[in-house]
Amino acid sequence: EVQLLESGGGLVQPGGSLRLSCAASGFSFSSYALSWVRQTPGMGLEWVSAITGRGEATYYADSVKGRFTVARDSSKNTLYLQMDSLRADDTAVYYCAKEISGSGSYYGSLDSWGQGALVTVSS
Amino acid sequence: QSALTQPASVSGSPGQSITISCTGTSSDVGSYKFVSWYQHHPGKAPKLMIYEVTKRPSGVSNRFSGSKSGNTASLIISGLQAEDEADYYCNSFTSTNTFVFGTGTKVTVL
C-alpha cells in the first residue's frame, strides 16, 4: 500500500523558513515523480512544485519560484520542500502527492496523496 | 498563470447526470492531453478521478468520465449518488512547464 506522510509544518513568522518532509513507502521511490500541492484556507488547490523520479528536473509555480526548493533523497525515500522568505499568503495545508506513471516523468496525474501538513505564516 | 475557470457550483438529483466544465486557454487545456480531475472532500486528501483527459484510474467508478473540446475540458458524472457530493478540481499542464488547477466546483446532490 502506498503511503505518504508529511511532517515539518507549523507556525513561522513572515520572512522565516521551514522545511517540509514527506516520507514515502509502498512503491519504488525513484521510479515516480512527486509533487507538492497546497490548499489555502477557504480557497482551492494550488500546484506548488514537482520533481522527476531521479531528481534530474524540478518545476515550480511562479508564486514560489526563487523562494522554495524541492528535493528528494532516495536513500531515505523522502521528499522535501525547503520554504524560505515565507509570506502570509503561503499559509496553507501542504500535500505531497505521487504521479500515477512509473516512468519517472511528471504529468500532473497524482494518484496518491498524503494527509497534509499545515503551515501558518504569521507574526 | 491564472487558474482555470470552473463553475462555482453544480447540482443534480440522485440518478441524474451532471457536467463540470474547465475552461483554459491555448497555452494549457487547449494544447495538451495532460488534463486531470480531482475529487476533494473537506478534511481529506484529494482523489484522482480522471487523468490524461479521459483515462480512469483503477478503482474509480465508470460513472465518471472526461472529455475535451478546444480550450474546455469536462468531467461528466452519470448516475449521481450522494457520495459524489464534494469539491472537484481540474488541472492542466501549461506551456511554461508548470501545472495549474481550476477554481473548483462544489457538487451538491439534491
XYZ file of N, CA and C in Angstrom:
699
model
N 0.840 -1.194 0.000
C 0.000 0.000 0.000
C 0.877 1.247 0.000
N 0.552 2.162 -0.903
C 1.289 3.422 -0.971
C 0.937 4.287 0.228
N 1.960 4.822 0.866
C 1.753 5.754 1.971
C 2.670 6.952 1.806
N 2.091 8.133 2.046
C 2.843 9.384 2.028
C 2.518 10.114 3.318
N 3.547 10.471 4.069
C 3.332 11.084 5.379
C 4.139 12.367 5.479
N 3.422 13.499 5.483
C 4.085 14.800 5.589
C 4.387 15.135 7.048
N 5.450 15.895 7.229
C 5.808 16.402 8.557
C 6.573 17.717 8.395
N 6.720 18.435 9.489
C 7.501 19.662 9.457
C 6.688 20.941 9.413
N 5.378 20.806 9.361
C 4.544 22.004 9.349
C 4.562 22.718 10.696
N 4.030 23.924 10.720
C 3.973 24.658 11.971
C 3.797 26.143 11.748
N 3.989 26.893 12.824
C 3.851 28.343 12.785
C 5.224 28.980 12.576
N 5.299 29.916 11.639
C 6.554 30.607 11.351
C 6.254 32.073 11.074
N 7.174 32.926 11.417
C 6.993 34.358 11.181
C 7.258 34.716 9.727
N 6.633 35.779 9.252
C 6.930 36.240 7.878
C 8.420 36.469 7.703
N 8.926 36.003 6.561
C 10.356 36.094 6.273
C 11.141 34.892 6.751
N 10.508 34.026 7.513
C 11.183 32.855 8.061
C 11.240 31.699 7.085
N 11.786 30.590 7.583
C 11.961 29.387 6.770
C 11.360 28.179 7.460
N 11.056 27.176 6.658
C 10.508 25.928 7.163
C 10.832 24.854 6.136
N 11.073 23.635 6.593
C 11.284 22.525 5.663
C 10.256 21.438 5.914
N 9.505 21.131 4.875
C 8.555 20.026 4.946
C 9.222 18.746 4.453
N 8.839 17.650 5.065
C 9.290 16.324 4.634
C 8.083 15.475 4.295
N 8.282 14.533 3.398
C 7.226 13.591 3.029
C 7.858 12.210 2.941
N 7.590 11.362 3.931
C 8.133 10.010 3.956
C 7.250 9.097 3.116
N 7.854 8.416 2.149
C 7.112 7.574 1.214
C 7.392 6.096 1.441
N 6.381 5.287 1.202
C 6.552 3.842 1.289
C 5.528 3.153 0.408
N 5.814 1.881 0.081
C 4.855 1.094 -0.682
C 5.017 1.163 -2.191
N 6.050 1.833 -2.680
C 6.299 1.881 -4.121
C 7.787 2.119 -4.360
N 8.207 1.906 -5.602
C 9.605 2.095 -5.970
C 9.887 3.598 -6.077
N 10.471 4.141 -5.025
C 10.564 5.588 -4.846
C 11.155 6.302 -6.063
N 12.257 5.819 -6.597
C 12.959 6.524 -7.672
C 12.267 6.426 -9.031
N 11.226 5.636 -9.113
C 10.532 5.462 -10.388
C 9.415 6.470 -10.604
N 9.078 7.229 -9.570
C 7.906 8.090 -9.641
C 8.235 9.542 -9.355
N 7.722 10.412 -10.217
C 7.780 11.846 -9.930
C 6.882 12.144 -8.744
N 7.244 13.171 -8.001
C 6.477 13.581 -6.825
C 6.216 15.074 -6.891
N 5.196 15.509 -6.200
C 4.860 16.928 -6.247
C 4.336 17.424 -4.907
N 4.290 18.734 -4.791
C 3.686 19.421 -3.655
C 2.512 20.257 -4.179
N 1.393 20.144 -3.489
C 0.189 20.908 -3.807
C -0.307 21.496 -2.494
N -0.798 22.730 -2.524
C -1.298 23.322 -1.291
C -2.729 23.801 -1.444
N -3.396 23.890 -0.279
C -4.747 24.433 -0.236
C -4.774 25.513 0.817
N -5.020 26.737 0.371
C -5.100 27.845 1.303
C -6.468 27.855 1.985
N -6.546 28.450 3.173
C -7.805 28.430 3.933
C -8.984 28.957 3.130
N -9.993 28.135 2.984
C -11.192 28.566 2.291
C -11.046 28.714 0.789
N -9.892 28.334 0.268
C -9.661 28.500 -1.160
C -9.414 27.139 -1.796
N -9.064 27.161 -3.036
C -8.889 25.930 -3.790
C -7.470 25.388 -3.733
N -7.230 24.408 -4.581
C -5.928 23.770 -4.662
C -4.988 24.600 -5.531
N -3.719 24.622 -5.160
C -2.705 25.314 -5.943
C -1.495 24.402 -6.101
N -1.106 24.134 -7.329
C 0.097 23.358 -7.586
C 1.310 24.200 -7.190
N 2.257 23.574 -6.474
C 3.407 24.302 -5.957
C 4.707 23.908 -6.663
N 4.976 22.607 -6.721
C 6.280 22.179 -7.226
C 6.238 20.701 -7.568
N 7.184 20.264 -8.397
C 7.295 18.853 -8.741
C 8.761 18.503 -9.007
N 9.064 17.229 -8.887
C 10.412 16.746 -9.145
C 10.312 15.377 -9.811
N 11.120 15.150 -10.812
C 11.083 13.883 -11.523
C 11.635 12.752 -10.652
N 11.462 11.538 -11.133
C 11.792 10.352 -10.351
C 13.222 10.307 -9.821
N 14.158 10.637 -10.661
C 15.568 10.592 -10.252
C 16.076 11.955 -9.803
N 15.168 12.927 -9.783
C 15.541 14.251 -9.306
C 16.265 15.107 -10.321
N 16.251 14.694 -11.589
C 17.026 15.438 -12.598
C 16.342 16.729 -13.037
N 15.075 16.861 -12.770
C 14.354 18.071 -13.159
C 13.371 18.477 -12.074
N 13.267 19.786 -11.879
C 12.331 20.330 -10.896
C 11.483 21.421 -11.547
N 10.300 21.619 -11.000
C 9.362 22.589 -11.554
C 8.729 23.363 -10.398
N 8.440 24.647 -10.646
C 7.875 25.497 -9.596
C 6.792 26.403 -10.152
N 5.786 26.664 -9.331
C 4.806 27.694 -9.648
C 5.487 29.058 -9.543
N 5.012 30.016 -10.333
C 5.603 31.358 -10.305
C 5.548 31.956 -8.904
N 4.496 31.618 -8.152
C 4.289 32.214 -6.832
C 5.346 31.800 -5.810
N 6.077 30.718 -6.089
C 7.081 30.253 -5.115
C 8.490 30.179 -5.699
N 8.612 30.408 -6.986
C 9.915 30.305 -7.655
C 10.912 31.262 -7.015
N 12.093 30.753 -6.730
C 13.119 31.564 -6.094
C 13.061 31.553 -4.576
N 11.963 31.060 -4.020
C 11.811 31.015 -2.554
C 11.742 29.569 -2.031
N 11.164 28.679 -2.816
C 11.003 27.286 -2.412
C 11.950 26.401 -3.224
N 12.408 25.330 -2.603
C 13.274 24.363 -3.281
C 12.788 22.951 -2.982
N 12.540 22.183 -4.026
C 12.106 20.799 -3.860
C 13.311 19.877 -4.059
N 13.351 18.815 -3.275
C 14.448 17.847 -3.378
C 13.945 16.485 -2.923
N 14.686 15.436 -3.262
C 14.320 14.097 -2.819
C 15.577 13.319 -2.471
N 15.454 12.403 -1.510
C 16.564 11.569 -1.070
C 16.138 10.120 -1.211
N 16.668 9.437 -2.212
C 16.246 8.062 -2.460
C 16.739 7.100 -1.377
N 17.788 7.485 -0.653
C 18.293 6.612 0.419
C 17.337 6.619 1.615
N 16.538 7.654 1.711
C 15.573 7.768 2.811
C 14.126 7.701 2.330
N 13.925 7.538 1.039
C 12.566 7.536 0.473
C 11.768 8.738 0.953
N 12.390 9.892 0.872
C 11.781 11.094 1.416
C 11.861 12.248 0.421
N 10.758 12.976 0.338
C 10.634 14.192 -0.474
C 10.698 15.391 0.469
N 11.304 16.469 0.008
C 11.429 17.661 0.833
C 10.921 18.898 0.101
N 10.515 19.889 0.879
C 10.212 21.213 0.346
C 10.809 22.233 1.312
N 11.889 22.868 0.877
C 12.502 23.929 1.663
C 11.821 25.241 1.301
N 11.227 25.878 2.310
C 10.467 27.105 2.073
C 11.158 28.267 2.781
N 11.644 29.203 2.007
C 12.324 30.383 2.539
C 11.531 31.649 2.221
N 11.875 32.727 2.898
C 11.202 34.020 2.679
C 9.687 33.862 2.681
N 9.196 33.173 3.687
C 7.765 32.865 3.745
C 6.935 34.123 3.926
N 5.746 34.102 3.315
C 4.815 35.229 3.368
C 3.490 34.730 3.918
N 2.663 35.666 4.324
C 1.359 35.300 4.897
C 0.524 34.494 3.903
N 0.657 34.808 2.617
C -0.160 34.090 1.636
C 0.390 32.695 1.307
N 1.459 32.295 1.981
C 1.924 30.905 1.890
C 1.219 30.011 2.912
N 0.424 30.615 3.792
C -0.326 29.841 4.781
C -1.268 28.888 4.066
N -1.127 27.594 4.357
C -1.910 26.589 3.638
C -1.647 25.217 4.232
N -2.465 24.265 3.826
C -2.165 22.849 4.053
C -1.380 22.371 2.838
N -0.215 21.800 3.080
C 0.658 21.338 2.008
C 0.561 19.816 1.893
N 0.236 19.350 0.703
C 0.137 17.921 0.417
C 1.313 17.479 -0.458
N 1.870 16.319 -0.175
C 2.749 15.695 -1.155
C 1.925 14.644 -1.893
N 2.263 14.419 -3.137
C 1.483 13.509 -3.966
C 2.381 12.802 -4.974
N 1.958 11.627 -5.379
C 2.745 10.762 -6.257
C 2.097 10.691 -7.635
N 2.934 10.725 -8.664
C 2.485 10.579 -10.037
C 1.974 9.164 -10.284
N 0.954 9.010 -11.121
C 0.407 7.681 -11.401
C 1.328 6.845 -12.278
N 2.118 7.497 -13.125
C 3.008 6.771 -14.050
C 4.347 6.488 -13.403
N 4.858 5.290 -13.621
C 6.153 4.902 -13.080
C 7.309 5.189 -14.026
N 7.100 6.106 -14.973
C 8.151 6.445 -15.935
C 9.182 7.391 -15.340
N 8.853 8.008 -14.240
C 9.742 8.994 -13.636
C 9.458 10.410 -14.085
N 8.688 10.540 -15.152
C 8.355 11.870 -15.654
C 7.124 12.417 -14.940
N 6.968 13.731 -15.048
C 5.859 14.380 -14.351
C 4.777 14.787 -15.335
N 3.556 14.290 -15.106
C 2.440 14.589 -15.994
C 1.277 15.252 -15.261
N 1.418 15.431 -13.943
C 0.341 16.059 -13.186
C -0.810 15.147 -12.866
N -0.620 13.844 -13.002
C -1.671 12.871 -12.688
C -1.325 12.229 -11.348
N -1.872 12.766 -10.291
C -1.447 12.433 -8.926
C -2.415 11.460 -8.283
N -2.007 10.186 -8.176
C -2.940 9.155 -7.735
C -2.863 8.800 -6.262
N -1.854 9.292 -5.555
C -1.748 9.044 -4.121
C -1.311 10.334 -3.433
N -1.981 10.621 -2.323
C -1.726 11.879 -1.620
C -1.528 11.595 -0.130
N -0.733 12.462 0.511
C -0.644 12.408 1.959
C -1.844 13.116 2.574
N -1.868 13.191 3.883
C -2.965 13.838 4.582
C -2.742 15.329 4.765
N -1.542 15.809 4.471
C -1.284 17.239 4.509
C -0.592 17.717 5.775
N 0.153 18.806 5.623
C 0.829 19.455 6.753
C 0.451 20.930 6.743
N 0.010 21.426 7.882
C -0.431 22.819 7.963
C 0.760 23.738 8.215
N 0.885 24.728 7.360
C 1.909 25.770 7.524
C 1.194 27.096 7.744
N 1.510 27.747 8.842
C 0.896 29.037 9.155
C 1.997 30.098 9.242
N 1.871 31.122 8.411
C 2.851 32.205 8.416
C 2.192 33.429 9.031
N 2.644 33.768 10.223
C 2.007 34.874 10.955
C 2.953 35.394 12.021
N 2.845 36.676 12.313
C 3.646 37.276 13.383
C 2.881 37.254 14.708
N 0.412 32.474 -14.033
C -0.539 31.548 -14.658
C -1.873 31.635 -13.920
N -2.923 32.041 -14.611
C -4.229 32.169 -13.978
C -4.890 30.811 -13.837
N -5.688 30.670 -12.781
C -6.412 29.432 -12.546
C -7.390 29.175 -13.690
N -7.600 27.907 -13.992
C -8.596 27.518 -14.973
C -9.981 27.843 -14.418
N -10.919 28.148 -15.302
C -12.243 28.587 -14.864
C -13.234 27.423 -14.790
N -13.793 27.239 -13.605
C -14.843 26.235 -13.383
C -16.072 26.928 -12.796
N -17.260 26.356 -12.999
C -18.434 26.911 -12.323
C -18.297 26.707 -10.822
N -18.767 27.683 -10.047
C -18.630 27.591 -8.590
C -19.416 26.418 -8.013
N -20.547 26.125 -8.605
C -21.370 25.040 -8.088
C -22.188 24.395 -9.203
N -22.437 23.116 -9.028
C -23.304 22.338 -9.911
C -24.106 21.400 -9.017
N -25.374 21.246 -9.322
C -26.204 20.354 -8.508
C -27.046 19.445 -9.394
N -27.476 18.349 -8.816
C -28.321 17.415 -9.525
C -28.987 16.459 -8.557
N -30.022 15.820 -9.017
C -30.741 14.843 -8.198
C -30.096 13.477 -8.347
N -30.286 12.609 -7.376
C -29.731 11.252 -7.495
C -30.184 10.586 -8.796
N -29.224 9.947 -9.471
C -29.521 9.268 -10.713
C -29.315 10.118 -11.956
N -29.285 11.422 -11.773
C -29.088 12.310 -12.916
C -27.623 12.363 -13.319
N -27.381 12.983 -14.466
C -26.012 13.231 -14.926
C -25.720 14.720 -14.845
N -24.505 15.034 -14.462
C -24.072 16.436 -14.443
C -22.735 16.557 -15.160
N -22.464 17.764 -15.635
C -21.206 18.041 -16.320
C -20.536 19.250 -15.691
N -19.256 19.120 -15.399
C -18.467 20.217 -14.842
C -17.471 20.653 -15.909
N -17.499 21.928 -16.256
C -16.595 22.426 -17.280
C -15.334 23.021 -16.662
N -14.302 23.074 -17.469
C -12.996 23.587 -17.040
C -12.408 24.321 -18.246
N -12.450 25.629 -18.192
C -12.034 26.417 -19.349
C -10.680 27.065 -19.134
N -9.793 26.802 -20.080
C -8.459 27.391 -20.025
C -8.172 28.157 -21.297
N -6.955 28.011 -21.778
C -6.529 28.726 -22.976
C -5.740 27.792 -23.888
N -5.277 28.335 -24.988
C -4.464 27.549 -25.909
C -3.072 27.277 -25.333
N -2.766 27.896 -24.196
C -1.478 27.673 -23.541
C -1.544 26.572 -22.492
N -2.724 26.043 -22.268
C -2.840 24.944 -21.303
C -3.816 23.888 -21.814
N -5.053 23.953 -21.405
C -6.027 22.902 -21.747
C -6.079 22.638 -23.245
N -6.046 23.696 -24.027
C -6.218 23.554 -25.466
C -5.085 22.872 -26.205
N -3.930 22.778 -25.563
C -2.757 22.273 -26.283
C -2.192 20.966 -25.750
N -2.685 20.481 -24.623
C -2.057 19.306 -24.007
C -3.088 18.261 -23.586
N -2.636 16.989 -23.577
C -3.511 15.913 -23.141
C -3.441 15.696 -21.632
N -2.584 16.463 -20.944
C -2.386 16.246 -19.506
C -3.369 17.092 -18.706
N -4.624 16.710 -18.802
C -5.693 17.316 -18.027
C -6.231 16.251 -17.080
N -6.306 16.586 -15.806
C -6.788 15.633 -14.815
C -7.876 16.267 -13.958
N -8.623 15.413 -13.264
C -9.716 15.846 -12.397
C -9.572 15.192 -11.031
N -9.847 15.975 -9.977
C -9.717 15.502 -8.605
C -11.007 15.761 -7.828
N -11.354 14.785 -7.007
C -12.469 14.908 -6.067
C -11.874 15.206 -4.695
N -12.446 16.196 -4.002
C -11.896 16.579 -2.707
C -13.013 16.749 -1.692
N -13.037 15.846 -0.728
C -13.934 16.007 0.415
C -13.182 16.791 1.482
N -13.800 17.809 2.069
C -13.126 18.635 3.078
C -12.489 17.788 4.174
N -11.225 18.109 4.477
C -10.532 17.388 5.535
C -9.891 16.088 5.103
N -10.072 15.731 3.843
C -9.476 14.500 3.340
C -8.529 14.821 2.194
N -7.709 13.845 1.831
C -6.806 14.042 0.710
C -7.586 14.014 -0.608
N -7.190 14.838 -1.581
C -7.831 14.783 -2.900
C -7.675 13.401 -3.522
N -8.593 13.070 -4.431
C -8.595 11.764 -5.096
C -8.617 11.974 -6.598
N -7.708 11.306 -7.294
C -7.653 11.390 -8.752
C -8.821 10.618 -9.354
N -9.620 11.293 -10.188
C -10.783 10.677 -10.810
C -10.574 10.422 -12.297
N -9.909 11.331 -12.975
C -9.642 11.239 -14.411
C -8.247 11.813 -14.665
N -7.481 11.173 -15.543
C -6.200 11.741 -15.937
C -6.026 11.619 -17.454
N -5.143 12.418 -17.995
C -4.922 12.488 -19.449
C -6.254 12.563 -20.190
N -7.054 13.485 -19.759
C -8.367 13.867 -20.331
C -9.458 12.826 -20.129
N -9.159 11.559 -20.474
C -10.231 10.547 -20.495
C -9.948 9.279 -19.694
N -8.737 9.121 -19.175
C -8.371 7.865 -18.511
C -8.867 7.840 -17.081
N -9.310 6.656 -16.652
C -9.849 6.481 -15.304
C -8.921 5.572 -14.515
N -8.436 6.030 -13.356
C -7.557 5.169 -12.542
C -8.295 3.926 -12.066
N -7.545 2.909 -11.776
C -8.116 1.689 -11.223
C -8.894 2.006 -9.950
N -10.092 1.483 -9.861
C -10.902 1.668 -8.656
C -11.877 2.831 -8.724
N -11.756 3.673 -9.711
C -12.690 4.794 -9.869
C -13.903 4.311 -10.674
N -15.078 4.655 -10.197
C -16.312 4.215 -10.827
C -16.392 4.673 -12.280
N -16.962 3.821 -13.134
C -17.130 4.195 -14.538
C -18.275 5.193 -14.730
N -18.858 5.647 -13.645
C -19.836 6.738 -13.729
C -19.131 8.079 -13.992
N -17.816 8.085 -13.810
C -17.025 9.286 -14.037
C -16.325 9.175 -15.390
N -16.461 10.207 -16.209
C -15.787 10.220 -17.494
C -15.332 11.634 -17.827
N -14.359 11.722 -18.755
C -13.821 13.019 -19.108
C -13.756 13.207 -20.610
N -13.755 14.483 -21.014
C -13.643 14.816 -22.428
C -13.007 16.194 -22.560
N -12.682 16.529 -23.800
C -12.097 17.856 -24.055
C -12.480 18.308 -25.448
N -12.787 19.612 -25.559
C -13.064 20.213 -26.854
C -12.467 21.610 -26.839
N -11.479 21.823 -27.714
C -10.823 23.124 -27.738
C -10.150 23.421 -26.410
N -10.447 24.588 -25.861
C -9.833 25.009 -24.600
C -10.632 24.607 -23.364
N -11.651 23.784 -23.546
C -12.515 23.401 -22.422
C -12.531 21.891 -22.226
N -12.203 21.486 -21.006
C -12.322 20.085 -20.610
C -13.581 19.921 -19.771
N -14.087 18.708 -19.728
C -15.319 18.448 -18.974
C -15.219 17.150 -18.195
N -15.810 17.155 -17.017
C -15.980 15.951 -16.207
C -17.467 15.653 -16.170
N -17.822 14.446 -16.542
C -19.223 14.037 -16.534
C -19.407 12.994 -15.440
N -20.397 13.228 -14.580
C -20.766 12.256 -13.553
C -22.171 11.775 -13.878
N -22.283 10.507 -14.191
C -23.589 9.940 -14.511
C -24.108 9.152 -13.309
N -25.426 8.960 -13.252
C -25.996 8.223 -12.134
C -25.584 8.808 -10.796
N -25.769 10.116 -10.660
C -25.302 10.848 -9.475
C -25.725 10.161 -8.184
N -24.763 10.073 -7.245
C -25.035 9.452 -5.953
C -24.657 10.420 -4.832
N -25.232 10.198 -3.657
C -24.983 11.080 -2.514
C -23.496 11.193 -2.202
N -22.769 10.105 -2.390
C -21.335 10.088 -2.081
C -20.511 10.927 -3.055
N -21.135 11.357 -4.148
C -20.420 12.183 -5.123
C -20.349 13.645 -4.684
N -21.087 13.983 -3.649
C -21.088 15.360 -3.170
C -19.717 15.707 -2.611
N -19.055 16.664 -3.258
C -17.685 17.031 -2.920
C -17.277 18.221 -3.769
N -16.050 18.691 -3.567
C -15.468 19.692 -4.452
C -14.671 18.972 -5.535
N -14.714 19.506 -6.747
C -13.996 18.907 -7.869
C -13.091 19.967 -8.508
N -11.858 19.549 -8.815
C -10.881 20.447 -9.412
C -10.285 19.826 -10.678
N -10.154 20.640 -11.710
C -9.416 20.207 -12.881
C -7.977 20.708 -12.740
N -7.096 20.136 -13.563
C -5.684 20.507 -13.526
C -5.116 20.295 -14.918
N -4.248 21.202 -15.368
C -3.697 21.077 -16.706
C -2.226 21.460 -16.742
N -1.492 20.773 -17.616
C -0.119 21.162 -17.923
C -0.176 22.470 -18.711
N 0.873 23.290 -18.582
C 0.891 24.560 -19.287
C 2.156 24.705 -20.155
N 2.147 25.687 -20.994
C 3.252 25.924 -21.924
C 4.534 26.358 -21.217
N 4.462 26.721 -19.955
C 5.645 27.121 -19.189
C 6.170 25.984 -18.319
N 5.761 24.749 -18.667
C 6.204 23.556 -17.912
C 5.763 23.594 -16.457
N 4.635 24.193 -16.209
C 4.039 24.182 -14.877
C 2.644 23.576 -14.986
N 1.982 23.487 -13.868
C 0.615 22.983 -13.861
C -0.281 24.010 -13.184
N -1.538 24.020 -13.559
C -2.482 24.959 -12.974
C -3.783 24.238 -12.664
N -4.310 24.497 -11.478
C -5.594 23.933 -11.087
C -6.720 24.873 -11.494
N -7.918 24.306 -11.547
C -9.100 25.112 -11.754
C -9.559 25.757 -10.461
N -10.572 26.598 -10.572
C -11.086 27.337 -9.419
C -11.913 26.477 -8.478
N -12.293 25.297 -8.947
C -13.039 24.375 -8.096
C -14.543 24.492 -8.267
N -15.224 23.356 -8.197
C -16.683 23.292 -8.321
C -17.250 22.469 -7.182
N -18.214 23.044 -6.483
C -18.892 22.296 -5.425
C -20.088 21.566 -6.026
N -20.075 20.270 -5.914
C -21.182 19.457 -6.415
C -22.126 19.124 -5.259
N -23.380 19.438 -5.458
C -24.422 19.167 -4.462
C -25.423 18.182 -5.025
N -25.704 17.153 -4.251
C -26.718 16.163 -4.631
C -28.011 16.530 -3.907
N -29.006 16.878 -4.666
C -30.258 17.397 -4.095
C -31.073 16.326 -3.384
